[in-house]
Amino acid sequence: MKALVFQGPGQTSWQDVPDPDLKDAADAVIRVDAATICGTDLHIVKGDVPEVAPGTVLGHEAVGEVVEVGSEVRTVRPGDRVLVSCIAACGRCVFCRENRYGQCRGGGGWVLGHLIDGTQAEYVRVPFADLTVHPLPGAVTSEDAVLLADIFPTGYEVGVLNGRVRPGDTVVVVGAGPIGLATIATAQLYSPGRIIAVDLAESRLQAARDMGADATVGADEGPEALVEDLTEGLGAEVVVEAVGVPEAFEQCTRMVRPGGHVANVGVHGKPAALHLEELWIKDVTITTGLVDTHSTPMLLRMMAAGRLPAASAMVTHRFELGQMEEAYDVFARAKDTGALKVVLGGPRHDEVSVPA
């Protein structure tokens, strides 16, 4: 099959690799019908995630069809159309029992495109299929569903829930990329008083307004002064960092009010300063987190009911699966291309070779 393979920092290639096979009785092999690229993938390509070994197939988001399952798989069968979650869960370890699937110690967590071959391929082996893949209702398109593999649960769990958004709150989202937009969309479920989006790109600020942000401001146009003005000098109850650079995190800590929450969602490749000399007296809560995807079934029901934005609100570019390298280039140059989320769909194959 063809797959996008990480060759080392700054190097990837769309190349032939062996078809995946079942390695465990809880595995499933999925034919990928739709995949996408995450900002985390860009961090990997830059070399910010050293755990990813050269030779690894990238990607952790996909929708596809089950072609083979192990003997222990009970919730899906060949022919089912499914969502592949970015997080695998063994279901047995102490963290899985707490719904903290991202911290799984039984072989799950964020493994796809990280520690094992991922989804930016024609086929993918998915471990712990009973908890890692989700059957899709016919009412949800593949393009919509792929947004539930990572960005919607991440924005909701790591941004909105960790940030403890409540009715009437002022919520600031720094970074209006896909994760930031998903945070804006799901924050509205809790009726905040206002949502302020911060970004460098005007195209992303417009997308934030379309997604429901009440105010937008350029990251270099005085967002701290705007937040101070709109909150009568108090600061925001919730500030979400959705960029992953030190300057953005430090900016977030300056915009939060005493007693407020800073929810870090961004993937950081460099250290950020934590100014405890200023924060220690403010009763500020700072949370970090890898998504657990415990909310995916609920979000899937909401999408099927039309309660979440459709992909058309966020997907700006569409490619064939074989155009993976072109898609990476467009996504990486989002400031120039206006890319928010890119979706790739490849031609279907009739079968995959799976050893008996």
PDB file of N, CA and C in Angstrom, residues 139-148 151-152 181-182 185 207 210-211 302-316 318 340-341 343:
ATOM      1  N   ALA A 139     -26.153   9.187   8.707  1.00  0.00           N
ATOM      2  CA  ALA A 139     -26.417  10.622   8.602  1.00  0.00           C
ATOM      3  C   ALA A 139     -25.157  11.469   8.697  1.00  0.00           C
ATOM      4  N   VAL A 140     -24.046  10.892   9.153  1.00  0.00           N
ATOM      5  CA  VAL A 140     -22.802  11.644   9.334  1.00  0.00           C
ATOM      6  C   VAL A 140     -21.862  11.330   8.184  1.00  0.00           C
ATOM      7  N   THR A 141     -21.478  12.350   7.430  1.00  0.00           N
ATOM      8  CA  THR A 141     -20.572  12.137   6.308  1.00  0.00           C
ATOM      9  C   THR A 141     -19.159  11.864   6.807  1.00  0.00           C
ATOM     10  N   SER A 142     -18.356  11.269   5.953  1.00  0.00           N
ATOM     11  CA  SER A 142     -16.966  10.995   6.323  1.00  0.00           C
ATOM     12  C   SER A 142     -16.211  12.282   6.602  1.00  0.00           C
ATOM     13  N   GLU A 143     -16.471  13.310   5.812  1.00  0.00           N
ATOM     14  CA  GLU A 143     -15.785  14.584   6.001  1.00  0.00           C
ATOM     15  C   GLU A 143     -16.143  15.213   7.342  1.00  0.00           C
ATOM     16  N   ASP A 144     -17.402  15.116   7.754  1.00  0.00           N
ATOM     17  CA  ASP A 144     -17.794  15.615   9.071  1.00  0.00           C
ATOM     18  C   ASP A 144     -17.202  14.746  10.170  1.00  0.00           C
ATOM     19  N   ALA A 145     -17.289  13.436   9.997  1.00  0.00           N
ATOM     20  CA  ALA A 145     -16.870  12.518  11.046  1.00  0.00           C
ATOM     21  C   ALA A 145     -15.395  12.639  11.367  1.00  0.00           C
ATOM     22  N   VAL A 146     -14.547  12.886  10.359  1.00  0.00           N
ATOM     23  CA  VAL A 146     -13.116  12.915  10.615  1.00  0.00           C
ATOM     24  C   VAL A 146     -12.750  14.055  11.564  1.00  0.00           C
ATOM     25  N   LEU A 147     -13.600  15.070  11.670  1.00  0.00           N
ATOM     26  CA  LEU A 147     -13.355  16.151  12.625  1.00  0.00           C
ATOM     27  C   LEU A 147     -13.527  15.692  14.065  1.00  0.00           C
ATOM     28  N   LEU A 148     -14.174  14.550  14.251  1.00  0.00           N
ATOM     29  CA  LEU A 148     -14.373  14.009  15.597  1.00  0.00           C
ATOM     30  C   LEU A 148     -13.240  13.084  16.034  1.00  0.00           C
ATOM     31  N   ILE A 151      -9.948  16.942  16.654  1.00  0.00           N
ATOM     32  CA  ILE A 151     -10.067  18.356  17.000  1.00  0.00           C
ATOM     33  C   ILE A 151     -11.274  18.687  17.872  1.00  0.00           C
ATOM     34  N   PHE A 152     -12.425  18.077  17.612  1.00  0.00           N
ATOM     35  CA  PHE A 152     -13.578  18.395  18.463  1.00  0.00           C
ATOM     36  C   PHE A 152     -13.427  17.858  19.878  1.00  0.00           C
ATOM     37  N   LEU A 181     -10.901  26.724  16.784  1.00  0.00           N
ATOM     38  CA  LEU A 181     -12.270  26.839  16.285  1.00  0.00           C
ATOM     39  C   LEU A 181     -13.182  25.808  16.929  1.00  0.00           C
ATOM     40  N   ALA A 182     -12.678  24.585  17.123  1.00  0.00           N
ATOM     41  CA  ALA A 182     -13.472  23.564  17.814  1.00  0.00           C
ATOM     42  C   ALA A 182     -13.740  23.970  19.254  1.00  0.00           C
ATOM     43  N   ALA A 185     -16.511  26.546  19.143  1.00  0.00           N
ATOM     44  CA  ALA A 185     -17.808  25.912  18.872  1.00  0.00           C
ATOM     45  C   ALA A 185     -18.374  25.218  20.096  1.00  0.00           C
ATOM     46  N   ALA A 207     -12.839  33.155  10.314  1.00  0.00           N
ATOM     47  CA  ALA A 207     -13.396  31.834  10.611  1.00  0.00           C
ATOM     48  C   ALA A 207     -13.894  31.764  12.045  1.00  0.00           C
ATOM     49  N   ASP A 210     -17.177  33.455  12.174  1.00  0.00           N
ATOM     50  CA  ASP A 210     -18.187  32.572  11.582  1.00  0.00           C
ATOM     51  C   ASP A 210     -18.571  31.443  12.537  1.00  0.00           C
ATOM     52  N   MET A 211     -17.610  31.019  13.367  1.00  0.00           N
ATOM     53  CA  MET A 211     -17.855  29.920  14.298  1.00  0.00           C
ATOM     54  C   MET A 211     -18.589  30.389  15.552  1.00  0.00           C
ATOM     55  N   MET A 302     -24.201  14.323  18.893  1.00  0.00           N
ATOM     56  CA  MET A 302     -24.536  15.724  18.638  1.00  0.00           C
ATOM     57  C   MET A 302     -24.362  16.075  17.168  1.00  0.00           C
ATOM     58  N   MET A 303     -23.308  15.543  16.562  1.00  0.00           N
ATOM     59  CA  MET A 303     -23.112  15.822  15.139  1.00  0.00           C
ATOM     60  C   MET A 303     -24.225  15.196  14.308  1.00  0.00           C
ATOM     61  N   ALA A 304     -24.620  13.976  14.635  1.00  0.00           N
ATOM     62  CA  ALA A 304     -25.702  13.319  13.905  1.00  0.00           C
ATOM     63  C   ALA A 304     -27.000  14.097  14.038  1.00  0.00           C
ATOM     64  N   ALA A 305     -27.177  14.794  15.171  1.00  0.00           N
ATOM     65  CA  ALA A 305     -28.391  15.584  15.404  1.00  0.00           C
ATOM     66  C   ALA A 305     -28.282  17.004  14.863  1.00  0.00           C
ATOM     67  N   GLY A 306     -27.136  17.337  14.231  1.00  0.00           N
ATOM     68  CA  GLY A 306     -26.953  18.668  13.677  1.00  0.00           C
ATOM     69  C   GLY A 306     -26.619  19.734  14.694  1.00  0.00           C
ATOM     70  N   ARG A 307     -26.094  19.324  15.859  1.00  0.00           N
ATOM     71  CA  ARG A 307     -25.791  20.269  16.932  1.00  0.00           C
ATOM     72  C   ARG A 307     -24.342  20.743  16.931  1.00  0.00           C
ATOM     73  N   LEU A 308     -23.531  20.250  16.001  1.00  0.00           N
ATOM     74  CA  LEU A 308     -22.155  20.709  15.853  1.00  0.00           C
ATOM     75  C   LEU A 308     -21.969  21.238  14.440  1.00  0.00           C
ATOM     76  N   PRO A 309     -21.028  22.172  14.248  1.00  0.00           N
ATOM     77  CA  PRO A 309     -20.797  22.701  12.901  1.00  0.00           C
ATOM     78  C   PRO A 309     -20.382  21.603  11.930  1.00  0.00           C
ATOM     79  N   ALA A 310     -20.843  21.701  10.709  1.00  0.00           N
ATOM     80  CA  ALA A 310     -20.449  20.754   9.670  1.00  0.00           C
ATOM     81  C   ALA A 310     -19.041  21.054   9.192  1.00  0.00           C
ATOM     82  N   ALA A 311     -18.472  20.080   8.502  1.00  0.00           N
ATOM     83  CA  ALA A 311     -17.106  20.234   8.009  1.00  0.00           C
ATOM     84  C   ALA A 311     -16.968  21.441   7.095  1.00  0.00           C
ATOM     85  N   SER A 312     -18.039  21.809   6.409  1.00  0.00           N
ATOM     86  CA  SER A 312     -17.984  22.935   5.491  1.00  0.00           C
ATOM     87  C   SER A 312     -17.592  24.236   6.187  1.00  0.00           C
ATOM     88  N   ALA A 313     -17.798  24.298   7.511  1.00  0.00           N
ATOM     89  CA  ALA A 313     -17.434  25.491   8.265  1.00  0.00           C
ATOM     90  C   ALA A 313     -15.948  25.546   8.566  1.00  0.00           C
ATOM     91  N   MET A 314     -15.235  24.447   8.356  1.00  0.00           N
ATOM     92  CA  MET A 314     -13.836  24.385   8.772  1.00  0.00           C
ATOM     93  C   MET A 314     -12.905  23.830   7.704  1.00  0.00           C
ATOM     94  N   VAL A 315     -13.391  22.947   6.842  1.00  0.00           N
ATOM     95  CA  VAL A 315     -12.534  22.332   5.828  1.00  0.00           C
ATOM     96  C   VAL A 315     -12.379  23.303   4.655  1.00  0.00           C
ATOM     97  N   THR A 316     -11.152  23.708   4.402  1.00  0.00           N
ATOM     98  CA  THR A 316     -10.879  24.675   3.343  1.00  0.00           C
ATOM     99  C   THR A 316     -10.266  24.040   2.103  1.00  0.00           C
ATOM    100  N   ARG A 318      -9.411  20.178  -0.069  1.00  0.00           N
ATOM    101  CA  ARG A 318      -9.685  18.752  -0.218  1.00  0.00           C
ATOM    102  C   ARG A 318      -8.721  18.160  -1.244  1.00  0.00           C
ATOM    103  N   LEU A 340      -7.412  25.910   6.866  1.00  0.00           N
ATOM    104  CA  LEU A 340      -7.833  25.601   8.231  1.00  0.00           C
ATOM    105  C   LEU A 340      -7.690  24.096   8.439  1.00  0.00           C
ATOM    106  N   LYS A 341      -8.613  23.341   7.880  1.00  0.00           N
ATOM    107  CA  LYS A 341      -8.523  21.884   7.951  1.00  0.00           C
ATOM    108  C   LYS A 341      -8.511  21.343   6.530  1.00  0.00           C
ATOM    109  N   VAL A 343      -8.819  17.825   4.171  1.00  0.00           N
ATOM    110  CA  VAL A 343      -9.320  16.449   4.204  1.00  0.00           C
ATOM    111  C   VAL A 343      -8.844  15.736   2.954  1.00  0.00           C
TER     112      VAL A 343
END
